[in-house]
């Protein structure tokens, strides 16, 4: 993929959002049936994230300008509805005082480009920001992606190559399902 480059954009123009949404659906759509927690943003949520200037979009592009990947990064933690900004402020007070706590919301690469350099290029782009800010950054990976694709190990290896960094698991949520069978009689009756 010669000519690959990354742009950092605060908003994606309305006339380009459908293109980005197709990329998103290609990458995230299969997770609807693979992860118990909702991993796929609704179209209106996706649109809101693409036009919110507080959420920076690190866009991997081919030499032609065609987008093939995007990673979102924000220091405005209130834009990420599934996390607790209070947790980060309490855990990282020095970073909070400097407004240097970030969250990487989504990272996707078009399925046709997954074996290329786009993922690394986008991570390189956000690491430059994070190193310059001496930041703390959070992100999440669903169990399916982590087990199937070893995303946590890959990201940790990339971060270790680029910066003096400590990576730790901060929290986890385990989902349970009870499947009831039979006629409803209690055991021991």
CSV table of C-alpha atoms in Angstrom, one decimal:
chain,number,residue,atom,x,y,z
A,1,UNK,CA,0.0,0.0,0.0
A,2,UNK,CA,2.5,2.6,-1.1
A,3,UNK,CA,1.3,6.2,-0.6
A,4,UNK,CA,-0.6,5.4,2.6
A,5,UNK,CA,-0.9,8.4,4.8
A,6,UNK,CA,-3.0,9.5,7.8
A,7,UNK,CA,-4.9,12.7,8.2
A,8,UNK,CA,-6.3,14.0,11.5
A,9,UNK,CA,-9.7,15.5,11.0
A,10,UNK,CA,-12.1,17.1,13.5
A,11,UNK,CA,-15.2,16.6,11.4
A,12,UNK,CA,-16.1,14.4,8.5
A,13,UNK,CA,-18.2,16.3,5.9
A,14,UNK,CA,-21.8,15.2,5.7
A,15,UNK,CA,-21.3,14.1,2.1
A,16,UNK,CA,-18.5,11.7,3.1
A,17,UNK,CA,-20.2,10.2,6.2
A,18,UNK,CA,-22.0,7.4,4.2
A,19,UNK,CA,-18.6,6.3,2.9
A,20,UNK,CA,-17.2,6.1,6.4
A,21,UNK,CA,-20.3,4.4,7.7
A,22,UNK,CA,-19.9,1.7,5.0
A,23,UNK,CA,-16.3,1.1,6.2
A,24,UNK,CA,-17.6,1.0,9.8
A,25,UNK,CA,-20.3,-1.5,9.0
A,26,UNK,CA,-17.9,-3.7,7.1
A,27,UNK,CA,-15.6,-3.8,10.1
A,28,UNK,CA,-18.0,-3.7,13.0
A,29,UNK,CA,-21.2,-5.1,11.6
A,30,UNK,CA,-20.3,-8.8,12.2
A,31,UNK,CA,-19.9,-8.0,16.0
A,32,UNK,CA,-23.6,-7.7,16.3
A,33,UNK,CA,-23.8,-11.4,16.7
A,34,UNK,CA,-20.3,-12.0,18.2
A,35,UNK,CA,-20.4,-9.9,21.3
A,36,UNK,CA,-23.0,-9.6,24.0
A,37,UNK,CA,-22.4,-5.9,24.7
A,38,UNK,CA,-23.5,-3.7,21.8
A,39,UNK,CA,-20.4,-3.0,19.8
A,40,UNK,CA,-22.0,-1.3,16.8
A,41,UNK,CA,-23.1,2.3,17.0
A,42,UNK,CA,-26.5,3.2,15.5
A,43,UNK,CA,-26.3,5.3,12.4
A,44,UNK,CA,-27.2,8.4,14.3
A,45,UNK,CA,-24.6,7.8,16.9
A,46,UNK,CA,-22.0,7.2,14.3
A,47,UNK,CA,-22.9,10.4,12.5
A,48,UNK,CA,-22.7,12.3,15.7
A,49,UNK,CA,-19.2,11.0,16.4
A,50,UNK,CA,-18.1,11.8,12.8
A,51,UNK,CA,-19.2,15.5,13.0
A,52,UNK,CA,-18.2,16.1,16.7
A,53,UNK,CA,-15.1,18.3,16.5
A,54,UNK,CA,-14.1,17.1,20.0
A,55,UNK,CA,-13.5,13.6,18.6
A,56,UNK,CA,-10.5,13.6,16.4
A,57,UNK,CA,-10.5,11.2,13.5
A,58,UNK,CA,-7.2,9.7,12.5
A,59,UNK,CA,-8.0,8.6,9.0
A,60,UNK,CA,-5.8,6.2,7.0
A,61,UNK,CA,-5.9,7.0,3.3
A,62,UNK,CA,-4.5,5.5,0.2
A,63,UNK,CA,-2.4,7.7,-2.0
A,64,UNK,CA,-5.6,8.4,-4.0
A,65,UNK,CA,-7.2,9.9,-0.9
A,66,UNK,CA,-9.6,7.0,-0.4
A,67,UNK,CA,-10.2,6.4,3.3
A,68,UNK,CA,-9.5,2.8,4.3
A,69,UNK,CA,-9.4,3.2,8.1
A,70,UNK,CA,-10.3,5.4,11.0
A,71,UNK,CA,-9.4,5.7,14.7
A,72,UNK,CA,-11.1,8.1,17.0
A,73,UNK,CA,-9.4,9.8,19.8
A,74,UNK,CA,-10.8,12.3,22.3
A,75,UNK,CA,-9.9,14.1,25.5
A,76,UNK,CA,-13.6,14.9,26.0
A,77,UNK,CA,-14.5,11.8,27.8
A,78,UNK,CA,-18.1,12.8,28.1
A,79,UNK,CA,-18.4,12.0,24.3
A,80,UNK,CA,-18.0,8.3,25.1
A,81,UNK,CA,-21.2,7.2,26.7
A,82,UNK,CA,-20.0,3.7,27.8
A,83,UNK,CA,-17.2,5.0,30.1
A,84,UNK,CA,-17.0,6.9,33.4
A,85,UNK,CA,-15.0,10.2,33.1
A,86,UNK,CA,-15.0,10.3,37.0
A,87,UNK,CA,-13.1,7.0,37.1
A,88,UNK,CA,-10.3,8.4,34.9
A,89,UNK,CA,-10.2,11.7,36.8
A,90,UNK,CA,-9.9,9.8,40.2
A,91,UNK,CA,-7.4,7.3,38.9
A,92,UNK,CA,-5.2,9.8,37.0
A,93,UNK,CA,-5.5,13.1,38.8
A,94,UNK,CA,-2.2,14.6,37.6
A,95,UNK,CA,-3.3,13.8,34.0
A,96,UNK,CA,-6.8,15.2,34.7
A,97,UNK,CA,-5.2,18.5,35.9
A,98,UNK,CA,-3.4,18.8,32.6
A,99,UNK,CA,-6.4,17.8,30.5
A,100,UNK,CA,-4.3,14.9,29.3
A,101,UNK,CA,-6.7,11.9,29.6
A,102,UNK,CA,-7.8,10.5,26.3
A,103,UNK,CA,-10.0,7.7,25.1
A,104,UNK,CA,-9.6,5.8,21.8
A,105,UNK,CA,-13.1,5.0,20.8
A,106,UNK,CA,-13.1,3.0,17.7
A,107,UNK,CA,-10.4,1.7,15.3
A,108,UNK,CA,-11.4,0.1,12.0
A,109,UNK,CA,-9.7,-0.9,8.8
A,110,UNK,CA,-11.5,-1.9,5.7
A,111,UNK,CA,-11.5,-5.7,5.4
A,112,UNK,CA,-9.6,-5.5,2.1
A,113,UNK,CA,-6.8,-3.6,3.8
A,114,UNK,CA,-6.4,-5.5,7.0
A,115,UNK,CA,-3.1,-7.1,6.1
A,116,UNK,CA,-1.6,-3.7,5.2
A,117,UNK,CA,-0.1,-0.8,7.2
A,118,UNK,CA,-3.2,1.2,7.9
A,119,UNK,CA,-3.8,0.0,11.4
A,120,UNK,CA,-0.1,0.7,12.4
A,121,UNK,CA,-0.2,4.1,10.7
A,122,UNK,CA,-3.3,5.2,12.6
A,123,UNK,CA,-1.8,3.9,15.9
A,124,UNK,CA,1.4,5.7,15.2
A,125,UNK,CA,-0.6,8.9,14.6
A,126,UNK,CA,-2.4,8.7,17.9
A,127,UNK,CA,0.8,7.7,19.8
A,128,UNK,CA,2.4,10.9,18.6
A,129,UNK,CA,-0.3,12.9,20.3
A,130,UNK,CA,-0.2,10.9,23.4
A,131,UNK,CA,3.6,11.0,23.8
A,132,UNK,CA,3.6,14.8,23.3
A,133,UNK,CA,0.9,15.2,26.0
A,134,UNK,CA,2.4,12.6,28.4
A,135,UNK,CA,-1.1,11.4,28.4
A,136,UNK,CA,-3.1,8.5,29.8
A,137,UNK,CA,-5.4,6.8,27.3
A,138,UNK,CA,-8.1,4.2,27.7
A,139,UNK,CA,-9.6,1.9,25.2
A,140,UNK,CA,-11.7,-1.2,25.1
A,141,UNK,CA,-11.7,-4.4,23.1
A,142,UNK,CA,-14.5,-6.9,23.1
A,143,UNK,CA,-13.6,-10.5,24.1
A,144,UNK,CA,-14.3,-11.8,20.6
A,145,UNK,CA,-11.9,-9.4,18.9
A,146,UNK,CA,-9.3,-10.0,21.6
A,147,UNK,CA,-9.5,-13.8,21.5
A,148,UNK,CA,-9.9,-14.1,17.7
A,149,UNK,CA,-7.4,-11.4,16.6
A,150,UNK,CA,-5.2,-10.8,19.7
A,151,UNK,CA,-5.8,-7.1,19.5
A,152,UNK,CA,-4.6,-6.4,23.0
A,153,UNK,CA,-1.2,-8.1,22.4
A,154,UNK,CA,-0.9,-6.3,19.0
A,155,UNK,CA,-1.6,-2.9,20.5
A,156,UNK,CA,0.7,-3.5,23.4
A,157,UNK,CA,3.5,-4.5,21.1
A,158,UNK,CA,3.0,-1.4,18.9
A,159,UNK,CA,3.0,0.9,21.9
A,160,UNK,CA,6.1,-0.7,23.3
A,161,UNK,CA,7.9,-0.2,20.0
A,162,UNK,CA,7.1,3.5,19.9
A,163,UNK,CA,7.2,4.9,23.5
A,164,UNK,CA,8.1,4.4,27.1
A,165,UNK,CA,4.6,3.2,28.2
A,166,UNK,CA,2.9,1.0,30.8
A,167,UNK,CA,-0.2,-0.8,29.7
A,168,UNK,CA,-2.5,-2.4,32.3
A,169,UNK,CA,-5.9,-4.0,32.3
A,170,UNK,CA,-8.0,-1.5,34.3
A,171,UNK,CA,-11.4,-3.2,34.5
A,172,UNK,CA,-13.5,-5.9,33.0
A,173,UNK,CA,-17.2,-6.7,32.7
A,174,UNK,CA,-18.3,-10.3,32.4
A,175,UNK,CA,-21.7,-11.1,31.0
A,176,UNK,CA,-23.6,-14.1,32.1
A,177,UNK,CA,-26.6,-15.9,30.7
A,178,UNK,CA,-28.9,-18.4,32.5
A,179,UNK,CA,-30.9,-20.6,30.2
A,180,UNK,CA,-33.9,-22.2,32.0
A,181,UNK,CA,-35.2,-25.5,30.8
A,182,UNK,CA,-37.9,-27.8,32.0
A,183,UNK,CA,-41.3,-27.2,33.4
A,184,UNK,CA,-40.4,-24.7,36.1
A,185,UNK,CA,-40.5,-27.2,39.0
A,186,UNK,CA,-37.9,-26.4,41.6
A,187,UNK,CA,-35.2,-28.9,42.4
A,188,UNK,CA,-35.9,-31.1,45.3
A,189,UNK,CA,-39.7,-31.1,44.8
